[in-house]
Amino acid sequence: MTAAVVPGQADRSASPIGPGRAGRAGALGVLGGGQLGRMFVHAAQAQGFRVSVLEPDAHSPAAAAADTHVVAPYADAAALAALQAQCAAVTTEFENVPAQALGQLAAQGMTVSPPAAAVQVCQHRVREKRSFERAGVPCAPYAVIETDADLAAAAAAGLFPAILKTATLGYDGKGQVRVDTPAQLAQAWQSLQRPVCVLEQRLPLRLEISVIVARGGDGSLVQLPVQQNLHHDGVLAVTQAPAPDVDAALAQQAVAHAQALAQALDYVGVLCVEFFVLDDGRLVANEMAPRPHNSGHYSIDACDLSQFDLQLRTLVGWPLPSPRQHSPAVMLNLLGDLWFAPGADLPHPPHWPAVLALPGVHLHLYGKTEARRGRKMGHLTVTAATAAQARATALQAAALLGLPAF
Ligand code: ATP
Ligand code: MG
């Protein structure tokens, strides 16, 4: 292995990280215990690493798969010291807590990716939009609301119909209110308890796509194919790759924007950028995630390098050849709603064998014992020789599960 050196971080050649090494040199850390962490753990372990997960919840998907579980809040000083003692490098699966924890670890000379500063940008919609603008990537017209004066200015900014979004901690459509007219704005802000918000013009969407890029410490950039995403109630429901309604020029533009953002952020790791394709064909960035993304899960089964392999490679300084998609794929998200059959009293898992009898179905469940409506329990990726076959089988799987056609 040639150890890559990340600007501003410890020289990796001085303390090489490698699979199968004893002690710290063969162990990696993850902040966060969710399903993204679990799939990273699987990829890292498959390639010979041991993994420690820092997660306060005693029962979490990633910790259940990890070699070691440090049970503590993400910013707990003793827990971060433990992670530093155990692991040669640290990544995150969750953007909402660890920026300062990542920063602390990096300041102590630890190999950390993604960089804390980039995570901090992604945690805050205002910073995120400013970084889109700086990188020359178009985003929805918006106004920032922090004070009553901002509220009045935003009401007069010609953004209606609009969506009011909290600047921090939003996910899966939470922390968002649709605002049709200026007169509704004050009440909408009140309903969110007046946090810092972004008021965004509601755009006419033809479709939604996302791009996952990986950037190494040496600045090398690769990407997964552009994905086409369908949301239900603000939550991702279906991802198709290749994207059926995206031509080569549009895909190239999306990749160029995502690469520009990764460069502008001096990013190291896996970055997902979500885009809207407008009715008039224009491409507009929505938001980005400093980590693998739900829309990239198909890459586990359909590509020769998954988004989690890319996360691992960027973290340990391994080479980044271009990933190749070897099978067209459709991913269906499996939310807890599927566990609640109409008329049943108690939650009950869907009848998996019926779905698994279909060709090319890859079932992924995240080990969450309690099903709740809206909770991401797993996903299912259908691969096939052609995109038409993958779609046809995915539609059969959806029908068996009681999911809407797409
Ligand atoms: P995620 O789970 O992806 O983090 P989120 O809660 O952060 O979601 P967004 O991605 O900002 O929220 O919005 C969720 C969905 O709402 C989008 O995928 C899109 O369907 C719709 N949406 C958001 N902003 C706009 C907009 N400006 N115009 C039209 N539709 C929008
Ligand atoms: Mg989103």
XYZ file of C-alpha atoms and ligand atoms in Angstrom:
438
model
C 0.000 0.000 0.000
C 1.227 3.492 -0.812
C 0.192 5.683 2.068
C -1.416 8.899 0.885
C -0.863 12.106 2.786
C -3.770 14.419 3.514
C -2.923 18.120 3.607
C -3.146 19.402 7.140
C -3.275 15.931 8.621
C -0.690 13.572 10.035
C 1.679 12.025 7.487
C 0.208 8.576 6.928
C 3.536 7.102 5.859
C 4.733 7.720 9.411
C 1.883 5.663 10.871
C 0.546 3.441 8.107
C -2.968 2.127 8.426
C -3.491 -1.371 7.175
C -5.914 -4.266 7.385
C -4.967 -7.117 9.647
C -2.463 -5.053 11.615
C -2.361 -5.513 15.335
C -3.686 -2.831 17.657
C -4.426 0.674 16.581
C -2.957 0.437 13.058
C -5.600 -2.085 11.963
C -8.606 -0.430 13.581
C -10.947 2.320 12.367
C -13.469 4.406 14.255
C -16.962 5.566 13.284
C -18.962 8.336 14.945
C -22.602 7.286 14.875
C -24.422 3.986 15.171
C -27.005 4.072 12.372
C -27.385 1.931 9.276
C -24.830 3.916 7.298
C -22.278 3.107 9.990
C -23.333 -0.534 9.928
C -22.730 -0.799 6.188
C -19.353 0.919 6.602
C -18.486 -1.601 9.331
C -19.398 -4.444 6.970
C -17.188 -3.045 4.178
C -14.244 -2.339 6.489
C -14.407 -5.722 8.202
C -14.696 -7.525 4.863
C -11.386 -5.873 3.970
C -9.636 -6.877 7.170
C -10.121 -3.915 9.483
C -11.506 -3.899 12.986
C -14.022 -1.149 13.702
C -14.993 0.776 16.832
C -18.312 2.582 16.899
C -18.944 5.574 19.164
C -22.681 5.735 19.825
C -24.647 6.613 22.955
C -27.500 4.205 22.182
C -26.800 0.777 23.701
C -28.563 -0.977 20.801
C -27.719 0.434 17.398
C -27.319 -1.058 13.925
C -23.621 -0.164 13.578
C -22.568 -1.111 17.089
C -24.226 -4.523 16.690
C -21.843 -5.230 13.806
C -18.730 -3.478 15.164
C -15.783 -5.082 16.961
C -15.958 -2.527 19.752
C -18.714 -0.229 20.937
C -17.851 2.887 22.899
C -21.137 3.819 24.599
C -21.052 7.578 25.151
C -22.221 10.877 23.684
C -20.398 11.808 20.468
C -18.544 14.730 22.010
C -17.598 12.961 25.262
C -13.918 13.706 25.911
C -13.080 10.342 27.478
C -14.855 8.473 24.674
C -12.979 10.436 22.010
C -9.722 9.692 23.828
C -10.656 5.993 23.832
C -11.372 6.107 20.113
C -8.051 7.805 19.527
C -6.245 5.164 21.547
C -7.982 2.319 19.715
C -8.114 3.524 16.112
C -5.769 4.791 13.425
C -8.440 6.809 11.587
C -11.971 8.030 12.196
C -14.954 8.695 9.968
C -18.586 9.599 10.563
C -21.906 8.265 9.398
C -23.995 11.098 10.714
C -23.560 14.818 10.080
C -25.503 16.253 12.948
C -23.204 15.852 15.912
C -19.597 15.209 15.322
C -18.090 18.252 13.549
C -16.415 19.478 16.695
C -15.557 15.938 17.780
C -13.945 15.316 14.380
C -12.114 18.624 14.697
C -10.747 17.666 18.101
C -9.482 14.332 16.854
C -7.857 15.919 13.790
C -6.236 18.590 15.964
C -4.567 15.803 17.887
C -2.981 14.475 14.712
C -5.490 11.757 13.973
C -6.450 10.852 10.412
C -10.038 12.046 10.066
C -12.335 12.108 7.052
C -14.565 13.814 6.140
C -12.908 17.028 7.393
C -14.658 18.709 10.326
C -15.015 22.006 8.455
C -16.911 20.358 5.588
C -19.190 18.536 8.023
C -19.908 21.848 9.694
C -20.955 23.331 6.355
C -23.342 20.441 5.680
C -24.917 20.786 9.133
C -26.250 24.223 8.388
C -28.422 25.082 5.385
C -27.216 28.695 5.266
C -23.542 27.699 5.197
C -24.406 24.994 2.713
C -26.078 27.425 0.328
C -23.196 29.873 0.626
C -20.785 27.094 -0.281
C -22.949 26.194 -3.313
C -22.748 29.819 -4.384
C -18.989 30.004 -3.825
C -18.460 26.859 -5.905
C -20.633 28.268 -8.716
C -23.349 25.640 -8.209
C -26.920 26.963 -8.682
C -29.382 26.476 -5.819
C -33.000 27.512 -5.150
C -33.541 31.255 -4.535
C -33.723 31.766 -0.774
C -33.781 34.181 2.131
C -32.297 33.661 5.592
C -34.612 34.280 8.553
C -33.082 34.919 11.924
C -34.884 38.014 13.192
C -38.275 39.719 12.797
C -36.656 42.130 10.345
C -35.455 39.141 8.278
C -38.980 37.727 8.408
C -40.424 40.907 6.956
C -37.730 41.047 4.290
C -38.284 37.384 3.365
C -42.040 37.938 3.079
C -41.318 40.644 0.510
C -38.647 38.710 -1.394
C -40.924 37.235 -4.057
C -40.203 33.617 -3.121
C -43.775 32.284 -2.912
C -44.962 29.549 -3.009
C -42.087 28.605 -0.744
C -40.775 26.084 1.760
C -39.519 27.182 5.150
C -36.685 24.931 6.358
C -34.858 24.970 9.685
C -31.173 25.700 9.135
C -30.068 22.776 11.272
C -31.204 19.260 12.216
C -33.676 18.701 9.359
C -33.879 15.266 7.749
C -36.430 13.212 5.834
C -38.585 16.318 5.338
C -38.701 17.090 9.073
C -38.251 20.722 10.096
C -39.987 21.939 6.932
C -43.223 23.807 6.366
C -44.817 24.677 3.052
C -45.735 28.337 2.897
C -48.006 29.360 0.044
C -48.299 33.096 0.655
C -46.391 35.885 2.486
C -49.314 36.118 4.932
C -48.660 32.554 6.167
C -44.956 33.079 6.816
C -45.006 34.426 10.374
C -47.256 31.618 11.568
C -45.082 29.007 9.810
C -41.936 30.349 11.499
C -43.774 30.363 14.825
C -44.805 26.717 14.310
C -41.124 25.773 14.040
C -40.416 27.812 17.212
C -38.530 30.567 15.383
C -35.140 28.929 14.823
C -32.737 30.189 12.146
C -34.430 29.209 8.895
C -34.070 29.336 5.163
C -37.103 30.326 3.119
C -36.726 28.641 -0.241
C -38.700 29.229 -3.385
C -40.713 26.083 -4.174
C -39.497 25.021 -7.580
C -41.336 23.031 -10.249
C -39.520 19.691 -10.094
C -39.405 17.374 -13.066
C -37.326 14.921 -11.096
C -34.775 14.513 -8.332
C -31.312 13.058 -8.745
C -28.207 12.659 -6.624
C -24.524 12.129 -7.212
C -21.985 10.493 -4.964
C -18.380 11.536 -5.373
C -15.352 10.320 -3.470
C -12.255 12.477 -3.089
C -8.952 11.143 -1.874
C -6.347 12.936 0.205
C -4.310 13.470 -2.962
C -7.231 15.307 -4.605
C -8.217 12.433 -6.891
C -11.945 12.320 -7.618
C -14.238 9.511 -8.693
C -18.017 9.195 -8.786
C -20.805 6.679 -8.835
C -23.370 6.881 -11.660
C -26.060 9.564 -11.274
C -29.077 8.222 -9.368
C -32.731 9.149 -9.929
C -34.729 9.390 -6.717
C -38.383 9.300 -5.861
C -39.569 10.616 -2.488
C -42.806 9.924 -0.666
C -43.727 12.455 2.027
C -40.196 13.894 1.986
C -38.558 10.466 2.500
C -36.598 8.634 -0.172
C -38.665 5.723 -1.506
C -37.044 4.540 -4.760
C -33.658 5.019 -6.394
C -32.959 3.998 -9.970
C -29.482 3.736 -11.472
C -28.913 4.324 -14.288
C -31.275 7.279 -13.994
C -33.970 6.628 -16.609
C -34.784 10.271 -17.361
C -31.322 11.844 -17.281
C -29.327 12.324 -20.463
C -25.548 12.259 -20.638
C -25.170 16.051 -20.706
C -27.279 16.534 -17.578
C -25.488 13.712 -15.768
C -22.157 15.262 -16.658
C -23.291 18.632 -15.322
C -24.405 17.071 -12.024
C -21.086 15.273 -11.632
C -19.163 18.465 -12.446
C -21.125 20.382 -9.777
C -20.525 17.682 -7.154
C -16.825 17.601 -7.994
C -16.612 21.396 -7.800
C -18.167 21.271 -4.328
C -15.796 18.539 -3.149
C -12.853 20.584 -4.382
C -14.094 23.850 -2.905
C -14.540 22.151 0.480
C -11.105 20.509 0.214
C -13.099 17.402 0.909
C -11.720 13.964 1.683
C -14.270 11.149 1.809
C -17.644 10.391 0.268
C -19.915 13.344 -0.509
C -23.485 13.078 -1.796
C -25.107 16.044 -3.528
C -28.892 16.053 -4.104
C -30.205 17.967 -7.114
C -33.536 19.013 -8.527
C -34.097 18.857 -12.263
C -36.620 21.599 -12.991
C -39.444 21.481 -15.516
C -37.377 23.686 -17.840
C -34.435 21.241 -17.595
C -32.276 23.381 -15.289
C -30.235 21.661 -12.607
C -30.366 23.083 -9.073
C -28.512 21.748 -6.025
C -30.749 20.967 -3.055
C -28.457 19.816 -0.268
C -25.428 17.688 0.402
C -24.424 15.007 2.868
C -20.825 14.524 4.048
C -21.135 10.735 4.028
C -22.620 7.855 2.081
C -26.291 8.392 1.307
C -29.470 6.354 1.192
C -29.630 6.937 -2.573
C -26.240 5.224 -3.001
C -27.107 1.925 -1.338
C -27.645 0.222 -4.713
C -23.861 0.512 -5.227
C -23.317 -2.363 -2.758
C -24.916 -4.839 -5.146
C -24.632 -3.110 -8.513
C -21.123 -1.589 -8.584
C -17.613 -3.001 -8.261
C -16.900 -0.407 -5.554
C -19.737 0.553 -3.227
C -20.100 3.936 -1.555
C -18.875 2.267 1.647
C -15.799 0.851 -0.121
C -15.130 4.396 -1.303
C -15.534 5.728 2.244
C -13.017 3.140 3.436
C -10.542 3.840 0.652
C -10.600 7.597 1.160
C -10.215 7.115 4.914
C -7.184 4.845 4.778
C -5.541 6.430 1.728
C -6.057 3.556 -0.685
C -6.205 4.083 -4.451
C -9.458 5.281 -6.029
C -10.038 3.658 -9.405
C -13.311 4.660 -11.102
C -16.198 2.543 -9.828
C -18.039 0.618 -12.532
C -21.715 -0.244 -12.354
C -21.960 -3.823 -13.571
C -25.746 -4.207 -13.244
C -28.642 -1.829 -13.651
C -30.384 -1.481 -10.298
C -33.502 -0.286 -8.528
C -33.500 0.254 -4.776
C -36.654 0.246 -2.668
C -36.511 1.676 0.839
C -38.163 -0.522 3.462
C -39.797 1.694 6.072
C -41.376 0.436 9.272
C -44.837 1.032 7.764
C -44.408 -2.305 5.952
C -44.445 -4.057 9.324
C -47.990 -2.786 10.001
C -50.334 -4.782 7.799
C -53.872 -3.397 7.601
C -55.976 -4.853 10.405
C -53.026 -6.405 12.283
C -52.622 -5.501 15.947
C -48.918 -6.072 16.267
C -46.083 -5.205 13.917
C -45.022 -8.142 11.811
C -42.223 -8.361 9.230
C -43.243 -8.653 5.579
C -43.188 -12.130 4.034
C -39.607 -12.012 2.721
C -39.531 -15.400 0.929
C -42.138 -14.201 -1.581
C -39.927 -11.257 -2.514
C -36.703 -13.247 -2.380
C -38.116 -15.725 -4.914
C -37.763 -12.970 -7.537
C -34.462 -12.946 -9.460
C -31.770 -10.433 -8.513
C -33.269 -9.313 -5.202
C -30.759 -8.308 -2.511
C -32.328 -7.781 0.895
C -30.598 -5.546 3.438
C -32.044 -5.226 6.928
C -30.430 -3.003 9.493
C -31.012 -5.115 12.592
C -33.570 -2.732 14.131
C -35.793 -4.852 16.331
C -38.555 -2.319 16.815
C -40.509 -1.364 13.696
C -42.025 2.123 13.701
C -43.859 3.916 10.968
C -41.428 6.004 8.928
C -38.378 4.269 10.420
C -35.812 3.046 7.895
C -35.687 -0.711 8.594
C -33.780 -1.770 5.500
C -33.703 -1.606 1.745
C -33.913 -3.947 -1.147
C -31.883 -3.666 -4.323
C -32.949 -5.400 -7.505
C -30.209 -6.007 -10.060
C -30.744 -7.382 -13.551
C -29.123 -7.619 -16.967
C -31.104 -4.615 -18.239
C -32.658 -1.548 -16.636
C -36.084 -2.618 -17.945
C -35.756 -5.994 -16.210
C -34.573 -4.436 -12.947
C -37.555 -2.086 -13.006
C -40.035 -4.848 -13.862
C -38.783 -7.030 -11.000
C -38.694 -4.083 -8.593
C -42.329 -3.335 -9.500
C -43.212 -6.961 -8.707
C -41.369 -6.704 -5.387
C -43.146 -3.432 -4.608
C -46.531 -5.000 -5.352
C -45.776 -7.980 -3.098
C -44.782 -5.630 -0.288
C -47.736 -3.312 -0.767
C -45.551 -0.413 -1.909
C -46.867 1.979 -4.568
C -45.761 1.502 -8.158
C -43.239 4.004 -9.503
P -33.067 14.483 3.575
O -33.728 13.316 4.202
O -32.753 14.258 2.121
O -31.941 15.055 4.349
P -34.398 16.927 4.207
O -35.381 16.778 5.273
O -33.082 17.497 4.538
O -34.223 15.575 3.471
P -34.792 18.328 1.698
O -33.942 17.396 0.918
O -34.391 19.742 1.767
O -35.110 17.825 3.168
O -36.300 18.265 1.129
C -37.030 17.053 1.112
C -37.825 16.979 -0.176
O -38.762 18.069 -0.256
C -36.981 17.089 -1.428
O -36.415 15.855 -1.773
C -38.035 17.600 -2.432
O -38.864 16.539 -2.855
C -38.880 18.551 -1.606
N -38.325 19.928 -1.693
C -37.402 20.470 -0.882
N -37.104 21.737 -1.246
C -37.837 22.012 -2.336
C -37.968 23.168 -3.183
N -37.274 24.278 -2.973
N -38.857 23.099 -4.211
C -39.581 21.977 -4.424
N -39.494 20.857 -3.666
C -38.641 20.867 -2.624
Mg -32.885 15.817 0.997
